[in-house]
mmCIF file of N, CA and C in Angstrom:
data_model
loop_
_atom_site.group_PDB
_atom_site.id
_atom_site.type_symbol
_atom_site.label_atom_id
_atom_site.label_comp_id
_atom_site.label_asym_id
_atom_site.label_seq_id
_atom_site.Cartn_x
_atom_site.Cartn_y
_atom_site.Cartn_z
ATOM 1 N N MET D 77 -20.096 7.838 0.290
ATOM 2 C CA MET D 77 -20.372 8.077 1.681
ATOM 3 C C MET D 77 -20.945 6.837 2.361
ATOM 4 N N ALA D 78 -21.468 5.902 1.588
ATOM 5 C CA ALA D 78 -22.035 4.696 2.183
ATOM 6 C C ALA D 78 -20.974 3.903 2.926
ATOM 7 N N SER D 79 -19.759 3.889 2.403
ATOM 8 C CA SER D 79 -18.672 3.168 3.055
ATOM 9 C C SER D 79 -18.404 3.735 4.448
ATOM 10 N N THR D 80 -18.355 5.047 4.559
ATOM 11 C CA THR D 80 -18.119 5.684 5.855
ATOM 12 C C THR D 80 -19.286 5.444 6.790
ATOM 13 N N ALA D 81 -20.498 5.548 6.285
ATOM 14 C CA ALA D 81 -21.684 5.298 7.115
ATOM 15 C C ALA D 81 -21.694 3.861 7.614
ATOM 16 N N ASN D 82 -21.284 2.914 6.773
ATOM 17 C CA ASN D 82 -21.213 1.519 7.180
ATOM 18 C C ASN D 82 -20.223 1.342 8.323
ATOM 19 N N LYS D 83 -19.071 1.982 8.216
ATOM 20 C CA LYS D 83 -18.061 1.895 9.279
ATOM 21 C C LYS D 83 -18.595 2.495 10.577
ATOM 22 N N GLN D 84 -19.303 3.620 10.476
ATOM 23 C CA GLN D 84 -19.879 4.246 11.661
ATOM 24 C C GLN D 84 -20.917 3.323 12.291
ATOM 25 N N GLY D 85 -21.711 2.662 11.467
ATOM 26 C CA GLY D 85 -22.704 1.704 11.969
ATOM 27 C C GLY D 85 -22.065 0.550 12.717
ATOM 28 N N ARG D 86 -20.921 0.072 12.226
ATOM 29 C CA ARG D 86 -20.215 -1.015 12.924
ATOM 30 C C ARG D 86 -19.718 -0.564 14.289
ATOM 31 N N VAL D 87 -19.221 0.670 14.371
ATOM 32 C CA VAL D 87 -18.746 1.198 15.649
ATOM 33 C C VAL D 87 -19.912 1.292 16.634
ATOM 34 N N ILE D 88 -21.049 1.775 16.177
ATOM 35 C CA ILE D 88 -22.239 1.870 17.037
ATOM 36 C C ILE D 88 -22.653 0.481 17.511
ATOM 37 N N ALA D 89 -22.692 -0.481 16.590
ATOM 38 C CA ALA D 89 -23.065 -1.852 16.961
ATOM 39 C C ALA D 89 -22.081 -2.434 17.972
ATOM 40 N N ASP D 90 -20.801 -2.181 17.774
ATOM 41 C CA ASP D 90 -19.800 -2.656 18.739
ATOM 42 C C ASP D 90 -20.064 -2.071 20.117
ATOM 43 N N HIS D 91 -20.347 -0.778 20.169
ATOM 44 C CA HIS D 91 -20.601 -0.127 21.460
ATOM 45 C C HIS D 91 -21.856 -0.691 22.123
ATOM 46 N N ILE D 92 -22.893 -0.945 21.335
ATOM 47 C CA ILE D 92 -24.106 -1.568 21.882
ATOM 48 C C ILE D 92 -23.767 -2.932 22.449
ATOM 49 N N GLY D 93 -22.873 -3.651 21.782
ATOM 50 C CA GLY D 93 -22.450 -4.979 22.233
ATOM 51 C C GLY D 93 -21.378 -4.961 23.309
ATOM 52 N N GLY D 94 -21.007 -3.766 23.776
ATOM 53 C CA GLY D 94 -20.019 -3.669 24.851
ATOM 54 C C GLY D 94 -18.572 -3.696 24.383
ATOM 55 N N ILE D 95 -18.334 -3.539 23.099
ATOM 56 C CA ILE D 95 -16.966 -3.538 22.562
ATOM 57 C C ILE D 95 -16.566 -2.092 22.299
ATOM 58 N N ASP D 96 -15.474 -1.667 22.905
ATOM 59 C CA ASP D 96 -15.024 -0.277 22.750
ATOM 60 C C ASP D 96 -14.166 -0.143 21.493
ATOM 61 N N THR D 97 -14.770 0.321 20.417
ATOM 62 C CA THR D 97 -14.032 0.558 19.176
ATOM 63 C C THR D 97 -14.180 2.016 18.781
ATOM 64 N N ARG D 98 -13.325 2.431 17.875
ATOM 65 C CA ARG D 98 -13.346 3.815 17.400
ATOM 66 C C ARG D 98 -13.371 3.811 15.868
ATOM 67 N N LEU D 99 -13.928 4.867 15.329
ATOM 68 C CA LEU D 99 -13.937 5.034 13.874
ATOM 69 C C LEU D 99 -12.543 5.458 13.425
ATOM 70 N N ALA D 100 -11.958 4.665 12.553
ATOM 71 C CA ALA D 100 -10.639 4.999 12.005
ATOM 72 C C ALA D 100 -10.789 6.180 11.058
ATOM 73 N N PRO D 101 -9.739 6.965 10.899
ATOM 74 C CA PRO D 101 -9.806 8.079 9.945
ATOM 75 C C PRO D 101 -10.152 7.590 8.542
ATOM 76 N N VAL D 102 -10.905 8.385 7.825
ATOM 77 C CA VAL D 102 -11.270 8.041 6.443
ATOM 78 C C VAL D 102 -10.556 8.990 5.490
ATOM 79 N N GLU D 103 -10.317 8.505 4.294
ATOM 80 C CA GLU D 103 -9.607 9.296 3.290
ATOM 81 C C GLU D 103 -10.549 10.048 2.373
ATOM 82 N N GLY D 104 -11.850 9.846 2.535
ATOM 83 C CA GLY D 104 -12.812 10.537 1.677
ATOM 84 C C GLY D 104 -12.889 9.950 0.289
ATOM 85 N N THR D 105 -12.689 8.657 0.169
ATOM 86 C CA THR D 105 -12.731 8.003 -1.132
ATOM 87 C C THR D 105 -14.163 8.004 -1.652
ATOM 88 N N SER D 106 -14.321 8.432 -2.894
ATOM 89 C CA SER D 106 -15.650 8.436 -3.493
ATOM 90 C C SER D 106 -15.531 8.237 -4.999
ATOM 91 N N VAL D 107 -16.568 7.655 -5.569
ATOM 92 C CA VAL D 107 -16.622 7.431 -7.012
ATOM 93 C C VAL D 107 -18.013 7.799 -7.518
ATOM 94 N N LEU D 108 -18.077 8.121 -8.790
ATOM 95 C CA LEU D 108 -19.365 8.369 -9.425
ATOM 96 C C LEU D 108 -19.251 8.082 -10.907
ATOM 97 N N GLN D 109 -20.403 7.862 -11.510
ATOM 98 C CA GLN D 109 -20.438 7.636 -12.948
ATOM 99 C C GLN D 109 -21.144 8.813 -13.600
ATOM 100 N N ALA D 110 -20.537 9.356 -14.627
ATOM 101 C CA ALA D 110 -21.122 10.441 -15.411
ATOM 102 C C ALA D 110 -21.123 10.003 -16.870
ATOM 103 N N PHE D 111 -22.267 9.595 -17.359
ATOM 104 C CA PHE D 111 -22.408 9.042 -18.704
ATOM 105 C C PHE D 111 -21.477 7.834 -18.841
ATOM 106 N N ASP D 112 -20.517 7.839 -19.758
ATOM 107 C CA ASP D 112 -19.622 6.688 -19.942
ATOM 108 C C ASP D 112 -18.378 6.762 -19.067
ATOM 109 N N LEU D 113 -18.217 7.837 -18.324
ATOM 110 C CA LEU D 113 -17.008 8.020 -17.521
ATOM 111 C C LEU D 113 -17.228 7.608 -16.068
ATOM 112 N N ASN D 114 -16.222 6.988 -15.508
ATOM 113 C CA ASN D 114 -16.167 6.718 -14.073
ATOM 114 C C ASN D 114 -15.118 7.649 -13.496
ATOM 115 N N ILE D 115 -15.470 8.315 -12.419
ATOM 116 C CA ILE D 115 -14.619 9.333 -11.816
ATOM 117 C C ILE D 115 -14.479 9.013 -10.337
ATOM 118 N N GLY D 116 -13.283 9.194 -9.793
ATOM 119 C CA GLY D 116 -13.093 8.932 -8.371
ATOM 120 C C GLY D 116 -11.954 9.734 -7.789
ATOM 121 N N ARG D 117 -11.965 9.809 -6.444
ATOM 122 C CA ARG D 117 -10.905 10.530 -5.730
ATOM 123 C C ARG D 117 -10.738 9.916 -4.350
ATOM 124 N N THR D 118 -9.572 10.146 -3.775
ATOM 125 C CA THR D 118 -9.301 9.759 -2.402
ATOM 126 C C THR D 118 -8.257 10.709 -1.834
ATOM 127 N N GLY D 119 -8.357 11.019 -0.558
ATOM 128 C CA GLY D 119 -7.358 11.869 0.089
ATOM 129 C C GLY D 119 -7.709 13.337 0.041
ATOM 130 N N LEU D 120 -6.695 14.141 0.275
ATOM 131 C CA LEU D 120 -6.843 15.592 0.249
ATOM 132 C C LEU D 120 -6.736 16.080 -1.187
ATOM 133 N N GLY D 121 -7.592 16.972 -1.595
ATOM 134 C CA GLY D 121 -7.424 17.605 -2.894
ATOM 135 C C GLY D 121 -6.233 18.552 -2.840
ATOM 136 N N GLU D 122 -5.820 19.019 -3.990
ATOM 137 C CA GLU D 122 -4.654 19.912 -4.067
ATOM 138 C C GLU D 122 -4.867 21.173 -3.224
ATOM 139 N N LYS D 123 -6.034 21.794 -3.345
ATOM 140 C CA LYS D 123 -6.329 23.014 -2.587
ATOM 141 C C LYS D 123 -6.338 22.726 -1.089
ATOM 142 N N GLU D 124 -6.993 21.622 -0.689
ATOM 143 C CA GLU D 124 -7.035 21.242 0.730
ATOM 144 C C GLU D 124 -5.644 21.007 1.299
ATOM 145 N N ALA D 125 -4.818 20.304 0.543
ATOM 146 C CA ALA D 125 -3.469 19.999 0.998
ATOM 147 C C ALA D 125 -2.663 21.282 1.211
ATOM 148 N N LYS D 126 -2.790 22.214 0.283
ATOM 149 C CA LYS D 126 -2.078 23.488 0.423
ATOM 150 C C LYS D 126 -2.597 24.271 1.627
ATOM 151 N N GLU D 127 -3.922 24.251 1.829
ATOM 152 C CA GLU D 127 -4.502 24.943 2.986
ATOM 153 C C GLU D 127 -4.012 24.354 4.304
ATOM 154 N N LYS D 128 -3.697 23.064 4.312
ATOM 155 C CA LYS D 128 -3.197 22.396 5.517
ATOM 156 C C LYS D 128 -1.684 22.557 5.677
ATOM 157 N N GLY D 129 -1.063 23.307 4.760
ATOM 158 C CA GLY D 129 0.350 23.618 4.887
ATOM 159 C C GLY D 129 1.297 22.687 4.163
ATOM 160 N N TYR D 130 0.783 21.775 3.363
ATOM 161 C CA TYR D 130 1.664 20.881 2.613
ATOM 162 C C TYR D 130 2.232 21.607 1.399
ATOM 163 N N ASN D 131 3.498 21.365 1.132
ATOM 164 C CA ASN D 131 4.133 21.796 -0.099
ATOM 165 C C ASN D 131 3.939 20.641 -1.081
ATOM 166 N N VAL D 132 3.047 20.823 -2.061
ATOM 167 C CA VAL D 132 2.647 19.699 -2.898
ATOM 168 C C VAL D 132 3.277 19.729 -4.282
ATOM 169 N N VAL D 133 3.359 18.554 -4.831
ATOM 170 C CA VAL D 133 3.749 18.369 -6.218
ATOM 171 C C VAL D 133 2.671 17.481 -6.841
ATOM 172 N N THR D 134 2.291 17.799 -8.075
ATOM 173 C CA THR D 134 1.236 17.032 -8.730
ATOM 174 C C THR D 134 1.745 16.420 -10.025
ATOM 175 N N SER D 135 1.087 15.349 -10.405
ATOM 176 C CA SER D 135 1.397 14.682 -11.656
ATOM 177 C C SER D 135 0.091 14.228 -12.290
ATOM 178 N N VAL D 136 -0.080 14.516 -13.561
ATOM 179 C CA VAL D 136 -1.251 14.046 -14.306
ATOM 180 C C VAL D 136 -0.740 13.187 -15.448
ATOM 181 N N SER D 137 -1.288 11.982 -15.544
ATOM 182 C CA SER D 137 -0.841 11.047 -16.568
ATOM 183 C C SER D 137 -2.057 10.426 -17.248
ATOM 184 N N SER D 138 -2.014 10.338 -18.551
ATOM 185 C CA SER D 138 -3.091 9.706 -19.314
ATOM 186 C C SER D 138 -2.517 8.607 -20.195
ATOM 187 N N GLY D 139 -3.308 7.591 -20.401
ATOM 188 C CA GLY D 139 -2.895 6.491 -21.258
ATOM 189 C C GLY D 139 -4.017 5.494 -21.382
ATOM 190 N N LEU D 140 -3.731 4.370 -21.994
ATOM 191 C CA LEU D 140 -4.725 3.318 -22.155
ATOM 192 C C LEU D 140 -4.814 2.487 -20.880
ATOM 193 N N ASP D 141 -6.024 2.041 -20.567
ATOM 194 C CA ASP D 141 -6.204 1.211 -19.376
ATOM 195 C C ASP D 141 -5.893 -0.260 -19.632
ATOM 196 N N SER D 142 -5.588 -0.596 -20.866
ATOM 197 C CA SER D 142 -5.260 -1.959 -21.249
ATOM 198 C C SER D 142 -4.346 -1.885 -22.464
ATOM 199 N N THR D 143 -3.747 -2.982 -22.779
ATOM 200 C CA THR D 143 -2.856 -3.007 -23.924
ATOM 201 C C THR D 143 -3.617 -2.675 -25.214
ATOM 202 N N HIS D 144 -2.965 -1.979 -26.112
ATOM 203 C CA HIS D 144 -3.612 -1.428 -27.306
ATOM 204 C C HIS D 144 -4.165 -2.483 -28.268
ATOM 205 N N TYR D 145 -3.624 -3.700 -28.238
ATOM 206 C CA TYR D 145 -4.053 -4.684 -29.229
ATOM 207 C C TYR D 145 -5.295 -5.459 -28.802
ATOM 208 N N TYR D 146 -5.818 -5.187 -27.625
ATOM 209 C CA TYR D 146 -7.105 -5.765 -27.248
ATOM 210 C C TYR D 146 -8.206 -4.801 -27.667
ATOM 211 N N PRO D 147 -9.332 -5.341 -28.163
ATOM 212 C CA PRO D 147 -10.368 -4.457 -28.703
ATOM 213 C C PRO D 147 -11.032 -3.561 -27.658
ATOM 214 N N MET D 148 -11.062 -3.981 -26.424
ATOM 215 C CA MET D 148 -11.750 -3.194 -25.406
ATOM 216 C C MET D 148 -10.733 -2.459 -24.537
ATOM 217 N N HIS D 149 -10.294 -1.325 -25.018
ATOM 218 C CA HIS D 149 -9.406 -0.481 -24.230
ATOM 219 C C HIS D 149 -9.891 0.955 -24.341
ATOM 220 N N ALA D 150 -9.540 1.737 -23.351
ATOM 221 C CA ALA D 150 -10.000 3.128 -23.328
ATOM 222 C C ALA D 150 -8.961 3.972 -22.605
ATOM 223 N N ASN D 151 -9.100 5.266 -22.762
ATOM 224 C CA ASN D 151 -8.188 6.178 -22.071
ATOM 225 C C ASN D 151 -8.544 6.290 -20.590
ATOM 226 N N ILE D 152 -7.528 6.496 -19.797
ATOM 227 C CA ILE D 152 -7.686 6.733 -18.373
ATOM 228 C C ILE D 152 -6.727 7.858 -17.998
ATOM 229 N N THR D 153 -7.169 8.726 -17.119
ATOM 230 C CA THR D 153 -6.323 9.804 -16.618
ATOM 231 C C THR D 153 -6.239 9.674 -15.109
ATOM 232 N N ILE D 154 -5.023 9.762 -14.584
ATOM 233 C CA ILE D 154 -4.788 9.670 -13.143
ATOM 234 C C ILE D 154 -3.999 10.897 -12.704
ATOM 235 N N LYS D 155 -4.456 11.527 -11.639
ATOM 236 C CA LYS D 155 -3.741 12.654 -11.043
ATOM 237 C C LYS D 155 -3.312 12.237 -9.641
ATOM 238 N N LEU D 156 -2.045 12.400 -9.363
ATOM 239 C CA LEU D 156 -1.506 12.124 -8.034
ATOM 240 C C LEU D 156 -1.006 13.422 -7.424
ATOM 241 N N ILE D 157 -1.240 13.584 -6.142
ATOM 242 C CA ILE D 157 -0.734 14.728 -5.398
ATOM 243 C C ILE D 157 0.083 14.171 -4.245
ATOM 244 N N ALA D 158 1.300 14.661 -4.100
ATOM 245 C CA ALA D 158 2.194 14.166 -3.063
ATOM 246 C C ALA D 158 2.843 15.328 -2.333
ATOM 247 N N GLU D 159 3.316 15.042 -1.133
ATOM 248 C CA GLU D 159 4.095 16.020 -0.384
ATOM 249 C C GLU D 159 5.476 16.098 -1.021
ATOM 250 N N GLN D 160 5.893 17.287 -1.397
ATOM 251 C CA GLN D 160 7.149 17.465 -2.136
ATOM 252 C C GLN D 160 8.347 16.888 -1.385
ATOM 253 N N GLU D 161 8.471 17.208 -0.113
ATOM 254 C CA GLU D 161 9.676 16.820 0.638
ATOM 255 C C GLU D 161 9.791 15.312 0.847
ATOM 256 N N SER D 162 8.700 14.673 1.222
ATOM 257 C CA SER D 162 8.767 13.254 1.571
ATOM 258 C C SER D 162 8.343 12.326 0.437
ATOM 259 N N GLY D 163 7.580 12.850 -0.517
ATOM 260 C CA GLY D 163 7.041 12.004 -1.577
ATOM 261 C C GLY D 163 5.795 11.243 -1.160
ATOM 262 N N ARG D 164 5.295 11.505 0.066
ATOM 263 C CA ARG D 164 4.119 10.786 0.575
ATOM 264 C C ARG D 164 2.880 11.152 -0.235
ATOM 265 N N LEU D 165 2.155 10.136 -0.639
ATOM 266 C CA LEU D 165 0.926 10.324 -1.403
ATOM 267 C C LEU D 165 -0.116 11.008 -0.530
ATOM 268 N N LEU D 166 -0.721 12.079 -1.048
ATOM 269 C CA LEU D 166 -1.753 12.819 -0.324
ATOM 270 C C LEU D 166 -3.121 12.694 -0.990
ATOM 271 N N ASP D 167 -3.153 12.461 -2.293
ATOM 272 C CA ASP D 167 -4.418 12.440 -3.014
ATOM 273 C C ASP D 167 -4.249 11.694 -4.319
ATOM 274 N N ALA D 168 -5.324 11.093 -4.771
ATOM 275 C CA ALA D 168 -5.350 10.470 -6.089
ATOM 276 C C ALA D 168 -6.724 10.709 -6.702
ATOM 277 N N GLN D 169 -6.727 10.969 -7.991
ATOM 278 C CA GLN D 169 -7.967 11.180 -8.730
ATOM 279 C C GLN D 169 -7.872 10.393 -10.031
ATOM 280 N N VAL D 170 -8.970 9.752 -10.427
ATOM 281 C CA VAL D 170 -8.989 8.987 -11.671
ATOM 282 C C VAL D 170 -10.224 9.340 -12.479
ATOM 283 N N CYS D 171 -10.096 9.204 -13.783
ATOM 284 C CA CYS D 171 -11.217 9.434 -14.680
ATOM 285 C C CYS D 171 -11.016 8.571 -15.914
ATOM 286 N N GLY D 172 -12.013 7.786 -16.252
ATOM 287 C CA GLY D 172 -11.920 6.961 -17.445
ATOM 288 C C GLY D 172 -13.149 6.095 -17.598
ATOM 289 N N MET D 173 -13.157 5.286 -18.633
ATOM 290 C CA MET D 173 -14.287 4.397 -18.888
ATOM 291 C C MET D 173 -14.068 3.067 -18.182
ATOM 292 N N GLY D 174 -15.098 2.256 -18.149
ATOM 293 C CA GLY D 174 -14.989 0.909 -17.606
ATOM 294 C C GLY D 174 -14.610 0.897 -16.139
ATOM 295 N N GLU D 175 -13.697 0.020 -15.789
ATOM 296 C CA GLU D 175 -13.316 -0.168 -14.401
ATOM 297 C C GLU D 175 -12.112 0.679 -13.996
ATOM 298 N N SER D 176 -11.962 1.824 -14.581
ATOM 299 C CA SER D 176 -10.802 2.661 -14.288
ATOM 300 C C SER D 176 -10.722 3.040 -12.803
ATOM 301 N N VAL D 177 -11.859 3.146 -12.143
ATOM 302 C CA VAL D 177 -11.826 3.530 -10.726
ATOM 303 C C VAL D 177 -11.288 2.415 -9.834
ATOM 304 N N LYS D 178 -11.163 1.197 -10.344
ATOM 305 C CA LYS D 178 -10.573 0.131 -9.532
ATOM 306 C C LYS D 178 -9.121 0.457 -9.183
ATOM 307 N N ARG D 179 -8.475 1.230 -10.013
ATOM 308 C CA ARG D 179 -7.119 1.683 -9.687
ATOM 309 C C ARG D 179 -7.141 2.557 -8.437
ATOM 310 N N LEU D 180 -8.262 3.217 -8.218
ATOM 311 C CA LEU D 180 -8.397 4.077 -7.046
ATOM 312 C C LEU D 180 -8.346 3.261 -5.756
ATOM 313 N N ASP D 181 -8.848 2.034 -5.779
ATOM 314 C CA ASP D 181 -8.788 1.181 -4.588
ATOM 315 C C ASP D 181 -7.344 0.943 -4.157
ATOM 316 N N VAL D 182 -6.489 0.695 -5.128
ATOM 317 C CA VAL D 182 -5.067 0.487 -4.833
ATOM 318 C C VAL D 182 -4.464 1.770 -4.254
ATOM 319 N N LEU D 183 -4.792 2.903 -4.872
ATOM 320 C CA LEU D 183 -4.235 4.179 -4.422
ATOM 321 C C LEU D 183 -4.772 4.569 -3.045
ATOM 322 N N ALA D 184 -6.046 4.274 -2.772
ATOM 323 C CA ALA D 184 -6.619 4.557 -1.449
ATOM 324 C C ALA D 184 -5.938 3.710 -0.380
ATOM 325 N N THR D 185 -5.633 2.473 -0.710
ATOM 326 C CA THR D 185 -4.925 1.598 0.234
ATOM 327 C C THR D 185 -3.518 2.119 0.488
ATOM 328 N N ALA D 186 -2.831 2.499 -0.562
ATOM 329 C CA ALA D 186 -1.480 3.055 -0.424
ATOM 330 C C ALA D 186 -1.514 4.316 0.436
ATOM 331 N N LEU D 187 -2.492 5.173 0.185
ATOM 332 C CA LEU D 187 -2.629 6.407 0.954
ATOM 333 C C LEU D 187 -2.878 6.110 2.429
ATOM 334 N N LYS D 188 -3.744 5.133 2.706
ATOM 335 C CA LYS D 188 -4.087 4.744 4.083
ATOM 336 C C LYS D 188 -2.841 4.343 4.874
ATOM 337 N N PHE D 189 -1.914 3.680 4.217
ATOM 338 C CA PHE D 189 -0.725 3.183 4.903
ATOM 339 C C PHE D 189 0.486 4.089 4.743
ATOM 340 N N GLY D 190 0.256 5.331 4.285
ATOM 341 C CA GLY D 190 1.327 6.317 4.230
ATOM 342 C C GLY D 190 2.371 6.074 3.168
ATOM 343 N N ALA D 191 1.996 5.448 2.081
ATOM 344 C CA ALA D 191 2.954 5.133 1.022
ATOM 345 C C ALA D 191 3.471 6.397 0.343
ATOM 346 N N LYS D 192 4.673 6.282 -0.133
ATOM 347 C CA LYS D 192 5.254 7.327 -0.972
ATOM 348 C C LYS D 192 4.960 6.973 -2.425
ATOM 349 N N VAL D 193 4.986 7.961 -3.283
ATOM 350 C CA VAL D 193 4.718 7.721 -4.698
ATOM 351 C C VAL D 193 5.685 6.676 -5.242
ATOM 352 N N GLU D 194 6.943 6.727 -4.827
ATOM 353 C CA GLU D 194 7.919 5.748 -5.331
ATOM 354 C C GLU D 194 7.581 4.324 -4.908
ATOM 355 N N ASP D 195 6.822 4.145 -3.803
ATOM 356 C CA ASP D 195 6.410 2.812 -3.366
ATOM 357 C C ASP D 195 5.439 2.174 -4.362
ATOM 358 N N LEU D 196 4.717 2.986 -5.108
ATOM 359 C CA LEU D 196 3.738 2.463 -6.055
ATOM 360 C C LEU D 196 4.407 1.673 -7.181
ATOM 361 N N ILE D 197 5.638 2.014 -7.498
ATOM 362 C CA ILE D 197 6.362 1.352 -8.582
ATOM 363 C C ILE D 197 6.533 -0.132 -8.311
ATOM 364 N N ASP D 198 6.750 -0.502 -7.058
ATOM 365 C CA ASP D 198 7.080 -1.881 -6.720
ATOM 366 C C ASP D 198 5.889 -2.720 -6.271
ATOM 367 N N LEU D 199 4.663 -2.210 -6.391
ATOM 368 C CA LEU D 199 3.500 -3.006 -6.011
ATOM 369 C C LEU D 199 3.374 -4.208 -6.931
ATOM 370 N N ASP D 200 3.054 -5.346 -6.355
ATOM 371 C CA ASP D 200 2.884 -6.578 -7.114
ATOM 372 C C ASP D 200 1.392 -6.778 -7.351
ATOM 373 N N LEU D 201 0.895 -6.233 -8.459
ATOM 374 C CA LEU D 201 -0.529 -6.243 -8.750
ATOM 375 C C LEU D 201 -0.855 -7.270 -9.821
ATOM 376 N N ALA D 202 -2.076 -7.800 -9.767
ATOM 377 C CA ALA D 202 -2.522 -8.781 -10.752
ATOM 378 C C ALA D 202 -2.692 -8.114 -12.114
ATOM 379 N N TYR D 203 -2.197 -8.767 -13.148
ATOM 380 C CA TYR D 203 -2.371 -8.240 -14.500
ATOM 381 C C TYR D 203 -2.288 -9.364 -15.520
ATOM 382 N N ALA D 204 -3.227 -9.363 -16.415
ATOM 383 C CA ALA D 204 -3.195 -10.204 -17.610
ATOM 384 C C ALA D 204 -3.969 -9.442 -18.678
ATOM 385 N N PRO D 205 -3.399 -9.244 -19.852
ATOM 386 C CA PRO D 205 -4.071 -8.439 -20.878
ATOM 387 C C PRO D 205 -5.500 -8.888 -21.181
ATOM 388 N N ALA D 206 -5.744 -10.178 -21.140
ATOM 389 C CA ALA D 206 -7.069 -10.680 -21.498
ATOM 390 C C ALA D 206 -8.151 -10.321 -20.487
ATOM 391 N N ILE D 207 -7.781 -10.046 -19.245
ATOM 392 C CA ILE D 207 -8.814 -9.735 -18.241
ATOM 393 C C ILE D 207 -8.712 -8.335 -17.673
ATOM 394 N N CYS D 208 -7.716 -7.604 -18.004
ATOM 395 C CA CYS D 208 -7.563 -6.226 -17.509
ATOM 396 C C CYS D 208 -7.941 -5.257 -18.622
ATOM 397 N N HIS D 209 -9.227 -5.063 -18.769
ATOM 398 C CA HIS D 209 -9.702 -4.151 -19.808
ATOM 399 C C HIS D 209 -10.787 -3.247 -19.250
ATOM 400 N N SER D 210 -11.236 -2.338 -20.062
ATOM 401 C CA SER D 210 -12.107 -1.279 -19.584
ATOM 402 C C SER D 210 -13.585 -1.674 -19.504
ATOM 403 N N TYR D 211 -14.047 -2.689 -20.169
ATOM 404 C CA TYR D 211 -15.477 -2.988 -20.181
ATOM 405 C C TYR D 211 -15.771 -4.287 -19.454
#
């Protein structure tokens, strides 16, 4: 919630300074740590999306957050919720150790710009086995 409060503070400061700005819609991105797990979400949850009339399709995928031959790797689970007809991403949830929630930043950005799930395949993201690990 600090991110949203910060954005609201900037809008207030702009108005005090005579600049007419508005708060852009937020996706509700949030993260938390529970013991060794990092958990995060962005967008509409499955129940919320259905309540808003979306016909949703969900996908849950688990795997390693880094290549298996590096000593510091861990499991990560990602759940995506999309609109069935268009494939537009509506929600993303992640759970895993280490920096697994950093994947949520990419998904929150994709969601903000109305990306479809198939658009995620072609993202050109930084990766090197030696630096992309969980700890």
